[in-house]
PDB file of C-alpha atoms in Angstrom:
ATOM      1  CA  MET A1409      16.486   5.172  -2.220  1.00  0.00           C
ATOM      2  CA  LEU A1410      14.806   2.616   0.014  1.00  0.00           C
ATOM      3  CA  ALA A1411      18.171   1.029   0.822  1.00  0.00           C
ATOM      4  CA  VAL A1412      19.688   4.417   1.687  1.00  0.00           C
ATOM      5  CA  LYS A1413      16.810   5.301   3.988  1.00  0.00           C
ATOM      6  CA  VAL A1414      16.977   1.928   5.722  1.00  0.00           C
ATOM      7  CA  VAL A1415      20.715   2.293   6.335  1.00  0.00           C
ATOM      8  CA  LEU A1416      20.342   5.849   7.666  1.00  0.00           C
ATOM      9  CA  GLY A1417      17.551   4.732   9.989  1.00  0.00           C
ATOM     10  CA  GLU A1418      16.794   7.129  12.811  1.00  0.00           C
ATOM     11  CA  ALA A1419      19.750   9.407  11.936  1.00  0.00           C
ATOM     12  CA  ASP A1420      17.845  10.721   8.923  1.00  0.00           C
ATOM     13  CA  GLU A1421      16.171  14.043   9.655  1.00  0.00           C
ATOM     14  CA  VAL A1422      13.552  13.624   6.925  1.00  0.00           C
ATOM     15  CA  ASP A1423      10.152  13.025   8.534  1.00  0.00           C
ATOM     16  CA  THR A1424       8.148  11.820   5.540  1.00  0.00           C
ATOM     17  CA  LEU A1425       9.227   9.427   2.793  1.00  0.00           C
ATOM     18  CA  VAL A1426       7.221   8.869  -0.377  1.00  0.00           C
ATOM     19  CA  PHE A1427       7.860   5.772  -2.495  1.00  0.00           C
ATOM     20  CA  ASP A1428       6.128   5.473  -5.855  1.00  0.00           C
ATOM     21  CA  GLU A1429       6.299   2.056  -7.533  1.00  0.00           C
ATOM     22  CA  VAL A1430       9.081   0.921  -5.174  1.00  0.00           C
ATOM     23  CA  ASP A1431       7.708  -2.583  -5.719  1.00  0.00           C
ATOM     24  CA  ALA A1432       7.872  -2.600  -9.532  1.00  0.00           C
ATOM     25  CA  GLY A1433       8.862  -6.042 -10.779  1.00  0.00           C
ATOM     26  CA  VAL A1434       8.583  -7.598  -7.322  1.00  0.00           C
ATOM     27  CA  GLY A1435       6.304 -10.436  -6.260  1.00  0.00           C
ATOM     28  CA  GLY A1436       5.897 -13.421  -3.958  1.00  0.00           C
ATOM     29  CA  SER A1437       8.236 -13.767  -0.996  1.00  0.00           C
ATOM     30  CA  THR A1438      10.268 -10.763  -2.182  1.00  0.00           C
ATOM     31  CA  ALA A1439       7.123  -8.622  -1.932  1.00  0.00           C
ATOM     32  CA  VAL A1440       6.601  -9.808   1.647  1.00  0.00           C
ATOM     33  CA  ALA A1441      10.241  -8.986   2.485  1.00  0.00           C
ATOM     34  CA  LEU A1442       9.848  -5.539   0.899  1.00  0.00           C
ATOM     35  CA  ALA A1443       6.692  -4.949   2.948  1.00  0.00           C
ATOM     36  CA  ASP A1444       8.643  -5.882   6.088  1.00  0.00           C
ATOM     37  CA  VAL A1445      11.384  -3.369   5.241  1.00  0.00           C
ATOM     38  CA  LEU A1446       8.833  -0.608   4.615  1.00  0.00           C
ATOM     39  CA  ALA A1447       7.018  -1.425   7.867  1.00  0.00           C
ATOM     40  CA  ASP A1448      10.311  -1.249   9.787  1.00  0.00           C
ATOM     41  CA  LEU A1449      11.084   2.101   8.174  1.00  0.00           C
ATOM     42  CA  ALA A1450       7.629   3.338   9.211  1.00  0.00           C
ATOM     43  CA  ARG A1451       8.650   2.942  12.848  1.00  0.00           C
ATOM     44  CA  THR A1452      10.910   6.003  12.514  1.00  0.00           C
ATOM     45  CA  HIS A1453       9.350   7.900   9.573  1.00  0.00           C
ATOM     46  CA  GLN A1454       6.005   8.633   8.034  1.00  0.00           C
ATOM     47  CA  VAL A1455       6.048   6.399   4.944  1.00  0.00           C
ATOM     48  CA  ILE A1456       3.702   6.869   2.009  1.00  0.00           C
ATOM     49  CA  VAL A1457       3.823   4.090  -0.588  1.00  0.00           C
ATOM     50  CA  VAL A1458       2.083   4.007  -3.957  1.00  0.00           C
ATOM     51  CA  THR A1459       1.706   0.290  -4.628  1.00  0.00           C
ATOM     52  CA  HIS A1460      -0.144  -2.291  -6.666  1.00  0.00           C
ATOM     53  CA  LEU A1461       0.969  -5.162  -4.442  1.00  0.00           C
ATOM     54  CA  ALA A1462      -1.434  -6.529  -1.865  1.00  0.00           C
ATOM     55  CA  GLN A1463       1.491  -7.777   0.250  1.00  0.00           C
ATOM     56  CA  VAL A1464       2.666  -4.176   0.655  1.00  0.00           C
ATOM     57  CA  ALA A1465      -0.789  -2.578   0.975  1.00  0.00           C
ATOM     58  CA  VAL A1466      -1.906  -4.797   3.861  1.00  0.00           C
ATOM     59  CA  ARG A1467       0.949  -3.500   6.015  1.00  0.00           C
ATOM     60  CA  GLY A1468      -0.264   0.108   5.884  1.00  0.00           C
ATOM     61  CA  GLN A1469      -1.926   1.736   8.866  1.00  0.00           C
ATOM     62  CA  ALA A1470      -4.075   3.714   6.433  1.00  0.00           C
ATOM     63  CA  HIS A1471      -5.162   2.563   2.985  1.00  0.00           C
ATOM     64  CA  TYR A1472      -6.202   4.968   0.248  1.00  0.00           C
ATOM     65  CA  VAL A1473      -7.562   4.251  -3.206  1.00  0.00           C
ATOM     66  CA  VAL A1474      -6.737   6.597  -6.058  1.00  0.00           C
ATOM     67  CA  GLN A1475      -9.119   6.563  -8.994  1.00  0.00           C
ATOM     68  CA  LYS A1476      -8.962   8.635 -12.146  1.00  0.00           C
ATOM     69  CA  ALA A1477     -12.127   9.368 -14.083  1.00  0.00           C
ATOM     70  CA  ALA A1478     -12.146  10.750 -17.588  1.00  0.00           C
ATOM     71  CA  GLY A1479     -13.747  14.146 -17.685  1.00  0.00           C
ATOM     72  CA  ASP A1480     -16.421  15.155 -20.154  1.00  0.00           C
ATOM     73  CA  GLU A1481     -15.197  15.779 -23.678  1.00  0.00           C
ATOM     74  CA  GLY A1482     -12.577  18.511 -23.514  1.00  0.00           C
ATOM     75  CA  ALA A1483     -12.548  18.515 -19.716  1.00  0.00           C
ATOM     76  CA  MET A1484      -9.617  17.521 -17.568  1.00  0.00           C
ATOM     77  CA  PRO A1485      -9.705  14.056 -16.001  1.00  0.00           C
ATOM     78  CA  GLU A1486     -10.554  14.017 -12.307  1.00  0.00           C
ATOM     79  CA  THR A1487      -8.617  12.156  -9.639  1.00  0.00           C
ATOM     80  CA  ASP A1488     -10.326  10.935  -6.493  1.00  0.00           C
ATOM     81  CA  LEU A1489      -8.398   9.973  -3.347  1.00  0.00           C
ATOM     82  CA  ARG A1490     -10.424   8.122  -0.744  1.00  0.00           C
ATOM     83  CA  GLN A1491      -9.389   6.461   2.496  1.00  0.00           C
ATOM     84  CA  LEU A1492     -10.817   2.982   2.982  1.00  0.00           C
ATOM     85  CA  ASP A1493     -12.304   1.955   6.290  1.00  0.00           C
ATOM     86  CA  SER A1494     -11.548  -1.459   7.764  1.00  0.00           C
ATOM     87  CA  ALA A1495     -14.712  -2.967   6.252  1.00  0.00           C
ATOM     88  CA  GLU A1496     -13.719  -1.864   2.731  1.00  0.00           C
ATOM     89  CA  ARG A1497     -10.122  -3.053   2.823  1.00  0.00           C
ATOM     90  CA  PRO A1498     -10.715  -6.786   2.172  1.00  0.00           C
ATOM     91  CA  ALA A1499     -12.543  -6.077  -1.096  1.00  0.00           C
ATOM     92  CA  GLU A1500      -9.803  -3.706  -2.283  1.00  0.00           C
ATOM     93  CA  ILE A1501      -7.033  -6.144  -1.330  1.00  0.00           C
ATOM     94  CA  ALA A1502      -8.987  -8.904  -3.142  1.00  0.00           C
ATOM     95  CA  ARG A1503      -9.197  -6.665  -6.220  1.00  0.00           C
ATOM     96  CA  MET A1504      -5.437  -6.091  -6.032  1.00  0.00           C
ATOM     97  CA  LEU A1505      -4.866  -9.851  -5.836  1.00  0.00           C
ATOM     98  CA  SER A1506      -7.132 -11.055  -8.607  1.00  0.00           C
ATOM     99  CA  GLY A1507      -8.871  -8.183 -10.344  1.00  0.00           C
ATOM    100  CA  ASP A1508     -12.188  -8.693  -8.575  1.00  0.00           C
ATOM    101  CA  ALA A1509     -13.614  -9.814  -5.242  1.00  0.00           C
ATOM    102  CA  THR A1510     -14.410 -13.507  -5.448  1.00  0.00           C
ATOM    103  CA  GLU A1511     -14.901 -15.716  -2.398  1.00  0.00           C
ATOM    104  CA  THR A1512     -11.384 -17.078  -2.883  1.00  0.00           C
ATOM    105  CA  SER A1513      -9.704 -13.688  -3.301  1.00  0.00           C
ATOM    106  CA  LEU A1514     -11.674 -12.254  -0.354  1.00  0.00           C
ATOM    107  CA  ALA A1515     -10.562 -15.151   1.857  1.00  0.00           C
ATOM    108  CA  HIS A1516      -6.963 -14.599   0.801  1.00  0.00           C
ATOM    109  CA  ALA A1517      -7.284 -10.830   1.387  1.00  0.00           C
ATOM    110  CA  ARG A1518      -8.664 -11.398   4.890  1.00  0.00           C
ATOM    111  CA  GLU A1519      -5.830 -13.836   5.627  1.00  0.00           C
ATOM    112  CA  LEU A1520      -3.206 -11.291   4.492  1.00  0.00           C
ATOM    113  CA  LEU A1521      -4.817  -8.532   6.570  1.00  0.00           C
ATOM    114  CA  GLU A1522      -4.989 -10.758   9.659  1.00  0.00           C
ATOM    115  CA  ARG A1523      -1.373 -11.833   9.240  1.00  0.00           C
ATOM    116  CA  ALA A1524      -0.258  -8.185   8.814  1.00  0.00           C
ATOM    117  CA  ALA A1525      -2.100  -7.185  12.012  1.00  0.00           C
ATOM    118  CA  ASP A1526      -0.084  -9.658  14.119  1.00  0.00           C
TER     119      ASP A1526
END
């Protein structure tokens, strides 16, 4: 689907594109290339991407975290969607990179965010 949307470019009359797990099985330099393609597509469409890859997440203009909490016994689980502000993003990117926010993962997260902003 991503390839089709890229080829159609501005001729596509669909305003919003949603990609869920478009980056499954992708990593390293391929993840960076995928992030570039999604960012290019976002120039002509609203693009919403559900991702677990920091390389993709840093390219977003808005970053949301989705968390699911188990409800009380017998209750439905609850899902929380929260937009991160710029101060919260490094810690979330660090968590995506290494599972927690260490000095090393935070430094890497800040580097990725700075590079994406250029």
